[in-house]
Amino acid sequence: MGYQVDAKLSKLKLATRRYQNYYNAYIGDLNKAEVVICTNYDTGINNFNLQKTYAFQSQFSKLTYFISVAPFIFLFIASLILNYLVFLPDIRINGFFSVSGISAIVSTVLLFFLIAKFKSGIPNTKNFVCNSSSIITIINLINKLDKKQKKKIAFVLYDGGNSGQYGLKMLESYAKQIKDKKFIFLDSIANGDDLVFFKPQGCDLNIADVHFHDGSIETTLSNYIMITSGDINEDNKILIKNAHSSKDNYLSDERLEKHTQSLRDVCRALMNEK
């Protein structure tokens, strides 16, 4: 699509001899670009829609993690009860090489396999709006840019957006020149029919006929705006509808096309293009 992609790996040390890998994709020349559009691409852990999810807020918390691993806690307790009340009494009578003995081994091994596989939480596999829609909008926008615009607009798909924003920290240290760039952060852009704009206090980026709400993310970058869609509540937050539920499985082509065109207009305004 006319862009070069620079993929960067960073290793975060978690414990002795344990590292977490984070990957960022830098699309285009960030040093020469005037506007950089960013969104996270990682998949958060599933809270089964038991917690409200808001745009531009980290979805990871101790409660979220507990909800995600709760099924395995219940399975572990059920396994203890099953072994103690059913399998062990029968093993004492018929021996270890019996139906109960084999069942105890198979169920215990299977349980510990599941615990090892999902020790970090159950992945949220239904994430069309939150946040695949932002990535699709970026790809759609790239297809609509001409050669001149592609030199002025770069993109970043960053990792760790659902677990501490480590990919965003990688972006901050990518190059000294990017501190002065104009940034656009996207999150769950297909959440509603109307775009909602935020910017931190002190940011002097303005767009004609666009009303900005106060909002910020944890970053050392200062020259940025945030774009999502949906209904803003009394706390100045945007609730992501159906996040972490089976209902987050559909995207409207018309809505994506509308928001892509609006995002293109925003880029033109920030670059002072007619």
CSV table of C-alpha atoms in Angstrom, one decimal:
chain,number,residue,atom,x,y,z
A,1,MET,CA,0.0,0.0,0.0
A,2,GLY,CA,3.0,2.3,-0.5
A,3,TYR,CA,4.3,2.2,3.1
A,4,GLN,CA,7.4,0.7,4.6
A,5,VAL,CA,6.9,-1.0,8.0
A,6,ASP,CA,9.5,-1.0,10.8
A,7,ALA,CA,8.8,-3.7,13.4
A,8,LYS,CA,10.5,-3.2,16.8
A,9,LEU,CA,10.8,-5.7,19.6
A,10,SER,CA,11.3,-4.8,23.3
A,11,LYS,CA,11.7,-7.2,26.2
A,12,LEU,CA,10.3,-6.2,29.5
A,13,LYS,CA,11.8,-8.1,32.4
A,14,LEU,CA,9.1,-9.5,34.7
A,15,ALA,CA,11.2,-11.7,37.0
A,16,THR,CA,14.4,-13.7,37.1
A,17,ARG,CA,14.9,-15.2,33.6
A,18,ARG,CA,11.3,-14.2,32.6
A,19,TYR,CA,10.6,-11.6,29.9
A,20,GLN,CA,7.5,-10.3,28.2
A,21,ASN,CA,7.9,-9.5,24.5
A,22,TYR,CA,6.3,-6.3,23.1
A,23,TYR,CA,6.1,-5.5,19.3
A,24,ASN,CA,5.4,-2.2,17.7
A,25,ALA,CA,4.8,-1.6,14.0
A,26,TYR,CA,5.9,1.8,12.7
A,27,ILE,CA,4.3,2.4,9.3
A,28,GLY,CA,5.8,5.2,7.2
A,29,ASP,CA,8.6,7.6,8.1
A,30,LEU,CA,7.8,9.0,11.5
A,31,ASN,CA,10.7,11.5,11.4
A,32,LYS,CA,9.3,13.2,8.2
A,33,ALA,CA,5.6,12.8,8.8
A,34,GLU,CA,3.5,15.7,10.1
A,35,VAL,CA,0.7,13.6,11.6
A,36,VAL,CA,1.1,10.2,13.3
A,37,ILE,CA,-2.0,8.1,13.8
A,38,CYS,CA,-1.8,5.5,16.6
A,39,THR,CA,-3.8,2.7,18.1
A,40,ASN,CA,-3.2,-0.4,20.1
A,41,TYR,CA,-3.6,-3.8,18.4
A,42,ASP,CA,-3.2,-6.3,21.4
A,43,THR,CA,-6.0,-8.4,22.7
A,44,GLY,CA,-7.0,-7.9,26.3
A,45,ILE,CA,-8.2,-10.6,28.7
A,46,ASN,CA,-11.8,-11.3,28.8
A,47,ASN,CA,-14.0,-10.0,31.7
A,48,PHE,CA,-17.2,-11.4,30.2
A,49,ASN,CA,-18.7,-7.9,30.1
A,50,LEU,CA,-18.9,-8.0,33.9
A,51,GLN,CA,-16.9,-4.7,34.1
A,52,LYS,CA,-17.6,-1.6,32.1
A,53,THR,CA,-15.0,-0.7,29.5
A,54,TYR,CA,-14.3,2.9,28.6
A,55,ALA,CA,-12.3,4.3,25.6
A,56,PHE,CA,-8.7,5.2,26.2
A,57,GLN,CA,-8.6,3.6,29.6
A,58,SER,CA,-6.4,0.6,30.4
A,59,GLN,CA,-8.6,-2.5,30.6
A,60,PHE,CA,-6.3,-4.4,32.9
A,61,SER,CA,-6.8,-4.4,36.7
A,62,LYS,CA,-6.6,-6.9,39.5
A,63,LEU,CA,-10.4,-7.3,39.4
A,64,THR,CA,-10.4,-7.9,35.6
A,65,TYR,CA,-7.7,-10.6,36.0
A,66,PHE,CA,-9.6,-12.3,38.8
A,67,ILE,CA,-12.8,-12.4,36.7
A,68,SER,CA,-10.9,-13.8,33.8
A,69,VAL,CA,-9.3,-16.6,35.8
A,70,ALA,CA,-12.3,-17.2,38.0
A,71,PRO,CA,-13.5,-20.2,35.9
A,72,PHE,CA,-10.3,-22.0,36.6
A,73,ILE,CA,-10.5,-21.3,40.3
A,74,PHE,CA,-14.0,-22.8,40.3
A,75,LEU,CA,-12.7,-25.8,38.3
A,76,PHE,CA,-9.8,-26.3,40.8
A,77,ILE,CA,-12.2,-26.3,43.7
A,78,ALA,CA,-14.5,-28.7,41.9
A,79,SER,CA,-11.6,-31.0,41.1
A,80,LEU,CA,-10.6,-31.1,44.8
A,81,ILE,CA,-14.1,-31.9,45.9
A,82,LEU,CA,-14.5,-34.5,43.1
A,83,ASN,CA,-11.2,-36.2,44.0
A,84,TYR,CA,-11.8,-36.2,47.7
A,85,LEU,CA,-15.4,-37.3,47.7
A,86,VAL,CA,-15.6,-39.6,44.6
A,87,PHE,CA,-12.3,-40.7,43.2
A,88,LEU,CA,-10.2,-41.3,46.4
A,89,PRO,CA,-12.8,-43.5,48.2
A,90,ASP,CA,-13.1,-45.7,45.1
A,91,ILE,CA,-9.3,-45.8,44.7
A,92,ARG,CA,-8.9,-47.1,48.3
A,93,ILE,CA,-11.3,-50.0,47.4
A,94,ASN,CA,-10.3,-50.9,43.8
A,95,GLY,CA,-6.8,-49.6,43.7
A,96,PHE,CA,-5.1,-46.9,41.7
A,97,PHE,CA,-5.3,-48.7,38.4
A,98,SER,CA,-9.1,-48.4,38.2
A,99,VAL,CA,-11.6,-46.2,36.4
A,100,SER,CA,-11.6,-43.7,39.3
A,101,GLY,CA,-7.7,-43.7,39.4
A,102,ILE,CA,-7.4,-43.1,35.7
A,103,SER,CA,-10.2,-40.4,35.8
A,104,ALA,CA,-8.4,-38.7,38.7
A,105,ILE,CA,-5.1,-38.5,36.7
A,106,VAL,CA,-6.7,-37.4,33.4
A,107,SER,CA,-8.9,-34.7,35.1
A,108,THR,CA,-6.0,-33.3,37.2
A,109,VAL,CA,-3.6,-33.2,34.2
A,110,LEU,CA,-6.2,-31.5,32.0
A,111,LEU,CA,-6.9,-29.0,34.7
A,112,PHE,CA,-3.3,-28.0,35.2
A,113,PHE,CA,-2.8,-27.9,31.5
A,114,LEU,CA,-5.6,-25.3,31.2
A,115,ILE,CA,-4.2,-23.3,34.2
A,116,ALA,CA,-0.8,-23.2,32.6
A,117,LYS,CA,-2.2,-22.2,29.2
A,118,PHE,CA,-4.5,-19.4,30.5
A,119,LYS,CA,-2.5,-18.3,33.6
A,120,SER,CA,-2.5,-14.7,32.2
A,121,GLY,CA,-6.2,-14.8,31.7
A,122,ILE,CA,-8.7,-15.9,29.0
A,123,PRO,CA,-8.2,-13.9,25.8
A,124,ASN,CA,-11.0,-11.7,24.6
A,125,THR,CA,-11.7,-13.3,21.2
A,126,LYS,CA,-14.7,-11.1,20.3
A,127,ASN,CA,-13.2,-7.7,19.7
A,128,PHE,CA,-14.6,-6.4,16.4
A,129,VAL,CA,-15.3,-2.9,17.8
A,130,CYS,CA,-12.8,-2.9,20.7
A,131,ASN,CA,-10.3,-2.5,19.1
A,132,SER,CA,-10.2,-4.1,15.7
A,133,SER,CA,-12.3,-1.4,14.2
A,134,SER,CA,-9.6,1.2,14.7
A,135,ILE,CA,-7.0,-1.0,12.9
A,136,ILE,CA,-9.4,-1.6,10.0
A,137,THR,CA,-10.1,2.2,9.8
A,138,ILE,CA,-6.4,2.8,9.6
A,139,ILE,CA,-6.0,0.3,6.8
A,140,ASN,CA,-9.0,1.8,5.0
A,141,LEU,CA,-7.5,5.3,5.4
A,142,ILE,CA,-4.2,4.2,4.0
A,143,ASN,CA,-5.9,3.0,0.8
A,144,LYS,CA,-7.5,6.4,0.3
A,145,LEU,CA,-4.3,8.5,0.7
A,146,ASP,CA,-2.4,9.8,-2.3
A,147,LYS,CA,1.4,9.7,-2.5
A,148,LYS,CA,1.8,13.2,-1.2
A,149,GLN,CA,-0.4,12.5,1.9
A,150,LYS,CA,1.4,9.2,2.6
A,151,LYS,CA,4.6,11.2,3.0
A,152,LYS,CA,3.0,13.4,5.6
A,153,ILE,CA,1.0,10.8,7.5
A,154,ALA,CA,2.5,7.9,9.4
A,155,PHE,CA,0.9,5.2,11.6
A,156,VAL,CA,1.8,3.2,14.7
A,157,LEU,CA,0.2,0.0,15.9
A,158,TYR,CA,1.5,-0.4,19.4
A,159,ASP,CA,1.5,-3.3,21.8
A,160,GLY,CA,0.4,-3.5,25.5
A,161,GLY,CA,-2.5,-1.1,25.2
A,162,ASN,CA,-4.5,-3.5,27.5
A,163,SER,CA,-1.7,-4.2,29.9
A,164,GLY,CA,0.3,-1.1,31.1
A,165,GLN,CA,0.7,0.8,27.8
A,166,TYR,CA,4.3,-0.5,27.4
A,167,GLY,CA,4.0,-0.2,23.6
A,168,LEU,CA,3.2,3.5,24.1
A,169,LYS,CA,6.4,3.9,26.1
A,170,MET,CA,8.3,2.3,23.2
A,171,LEU,CA,6.8,4.9,20.9
A,172,GLU,CA,7.9,7.7,23.1
A,173,SER,CA,11.5,6.6,22.9
A,174,TYR,CA,11.4,5.8,19.2
A,175,ALA,CA,13.1,9.1,18.1
A,176,LYS,CA,13.6,12.5,19.6
A,177,GLN,CA,12.1,14.1,16.5
A,178,ILE,CA,8.6,12.7,17.1
A,179,LYS,CA,8.0,14.7,20.3
A,180,ASP,CA,7.0,17.7,18.1
A,181,LYS,CA,4.7,15.7,15.8
A,182,LYS,CA,0.9,15.9,15.8
A,183,PHE,CA,-0.5,12.7,17.1
A,184,ILE,CA,-4.0,11.1,16.7
A,185,PHE,CA,-4.9,8.2,19.0
A,186,LEU,CA,-7.8,6.0,18.1
A,187,ASP,CA,-9.8,3.6,20.2
A,188,SER,CA,-12.9,1.6,19.4
A,189,ILE,CA,-13.8,4.0,16.6
A,190,ALA,CA,-16.8,2.0,15.4
A,191,ASN,CA,-18.5,2.2,18.9
A,192,GLY,CA,-21.1,4.7,17.6
A,193,ASP,CA,-22.3,6.8,14.7
A,194,ASP,CA,-20.7,10.1,15.8
A,195,LEU,CA,-17.0,10.7,16.5
A,196,VAL,CA,-16.0,12.2,19.8
A,197,PHE,CA,-12.8,14.2,20.2
A,198,PHE,CA,-10.7,14.6,23.3
A,199,LYS,CA,-7.4,16.5,24.0
A,200,PRO,CA,-5.4,17.2,27.1
A,201,GLN,CA,-5.4,20.6,28.7
A,202,GLY,CA,-2.7,22.8,27.2
A,203,CYS,CA,-2.8,21.2,23.8
A,204,ASP,CA,-3.2,23.9,21.1
A,205,LEU,CA,-4.4,21.6,18.3
A,206,ASN,CA,-7.7,22.9,17.0
A,207,ILE,CA,-9.9,21.9,14.1
A,208,ALA,CA,-12.7,24.0,12.7
A,209,ASP,CA,-16.2,22.9,13.7
A,210,VAL,CA,-14.9,20.2,16.1
A,211,HIS,CA,-15.7,20.4,19.8
A,212,PHE,CA,-13.0,18.9,22.0
A,213,HIS,CA,-13.7,17.4,25.5
A,214,ASP,CA,-11.0,17.3,28.1
A,215,GLY,CA,-9.2,14.0,28.1
A,216,SER,CA,-5.7,12.5,28.3
A,217,ILE,CA,-3.7,9.3,28.3
A,218,GLU,CA,-0.6,8.4,30.2
A,219,THR,CA,2.1,9.6,27.9
A,220,THR,CA,5.0,12.1,27.8
A,221,LEU,CA,3.7,13.3,24.4
A,222,SER,CA,1.8,16.5,24.6
A,223,ASN,CA,0.7,17.4,21.1
A,224,TYR,CA,-2.1,14.9,20.5
A,225,ILE,CA,-5.9,14.4,20.2
A,226,MET,CA,-7.9,11.3,20.9
A,227,ILE,CA,-10.8,10.1,18.7
A,228,THR,CA,-13.4,7.5,19.5
A,229,SER,CA,-17.2,7.3,19.0
A,230,GLY,CA,-20.3,6.7,21.1
A,231,ASP,CA,-22.2,8.5,23.8
A,232,ILE,CA,-20.3,10.6,26.4
A,233,ASN,CA,-21.6,10.2,30.0
A,234,GLU,CA,-21.6,12.7,32.9
A,235,ASP,CA,-18.1,11.7,33.8
A,236,ASN,CA,-16.8,12.7,30.4
A,237,LYS,CA,-16.2,9.0,29.5
A,238,ILE,CA,-17.2,6.9,26.5
A,239,LEU,CA,-18.6,3.5,27.3
A,240,ILE,CA,-17.6,0.8,24.8
A,241,LYS,CA,-20.8,-1.1,24.2
A,242,ASN,CA,-20.7,-4.9,24.3
A,243,ALA,CA,-16.9,-5.0,25.0
A,244,HIS,CA,-15.8,-8.4,26.2
A,245,SER,CA,-19.0,-10.0,25.2
A,246,SER,CA,-20.2,-12.3,22.4
A,247,LYS,CA,-22.1,-9.3,20.9
A,248,ASP,CA,-18.9,-7.6,19.8
A,249,ASN,CA,-18.8,-9.6,16.6
A,250,TYR,CA,-20.1,-7.2,14.0
A,251,LEU,CA,-18.8,-4.0,12.2
A,252,SER,CA,-20.9,-1.7,10.1
A,253,ASP,CA,-19.3,-1.0,6.7
A,254,GLU,CA,-21.2,2.2,6.4
A,255,ARG,CA,-20.0,3.4,9.8
A,256,LEU,CA,-16.4,2.5,9.1
A,257,GLU,CA,-16.5,4.3,5.8
A,258,LYS,CA,-18.0,7.4,7.4
A,259,HIS,CA,-15.4,7.5,10.1
A,260,THR,CA,-12.6,6.9,7.7
A,261,GLN,CA,-13.6,9.9,5.6
A,262,SER,CA,-13.9,12.0,8.8
A,263,LEU,CA,-10.5,10.9,9.9
A,264,ARG,CA,-9.1,11.9,6.5
A,265,ASP,CA,-10.6,15.3,6.9
A,266,VAL,CA,-9.1,15.6,10.4
A,267,CYS,CA,-5.6,14.9,9.0
A,268,ARG,CA,-6.1,17.5,6.2
A,269,ALA,CA,-7.1,20.1,8.8
A,270,LEU,CA,-4.0,19.3,11.0
A,271,MET,CA,-1.8,19.5,7.9
A,272,ASN,CA,-3.6,22.7,6.8
A,273,GLU,CA,-4.6,21.1,3.5
A,274,LYS,CA,-7.5,22.4,1.5
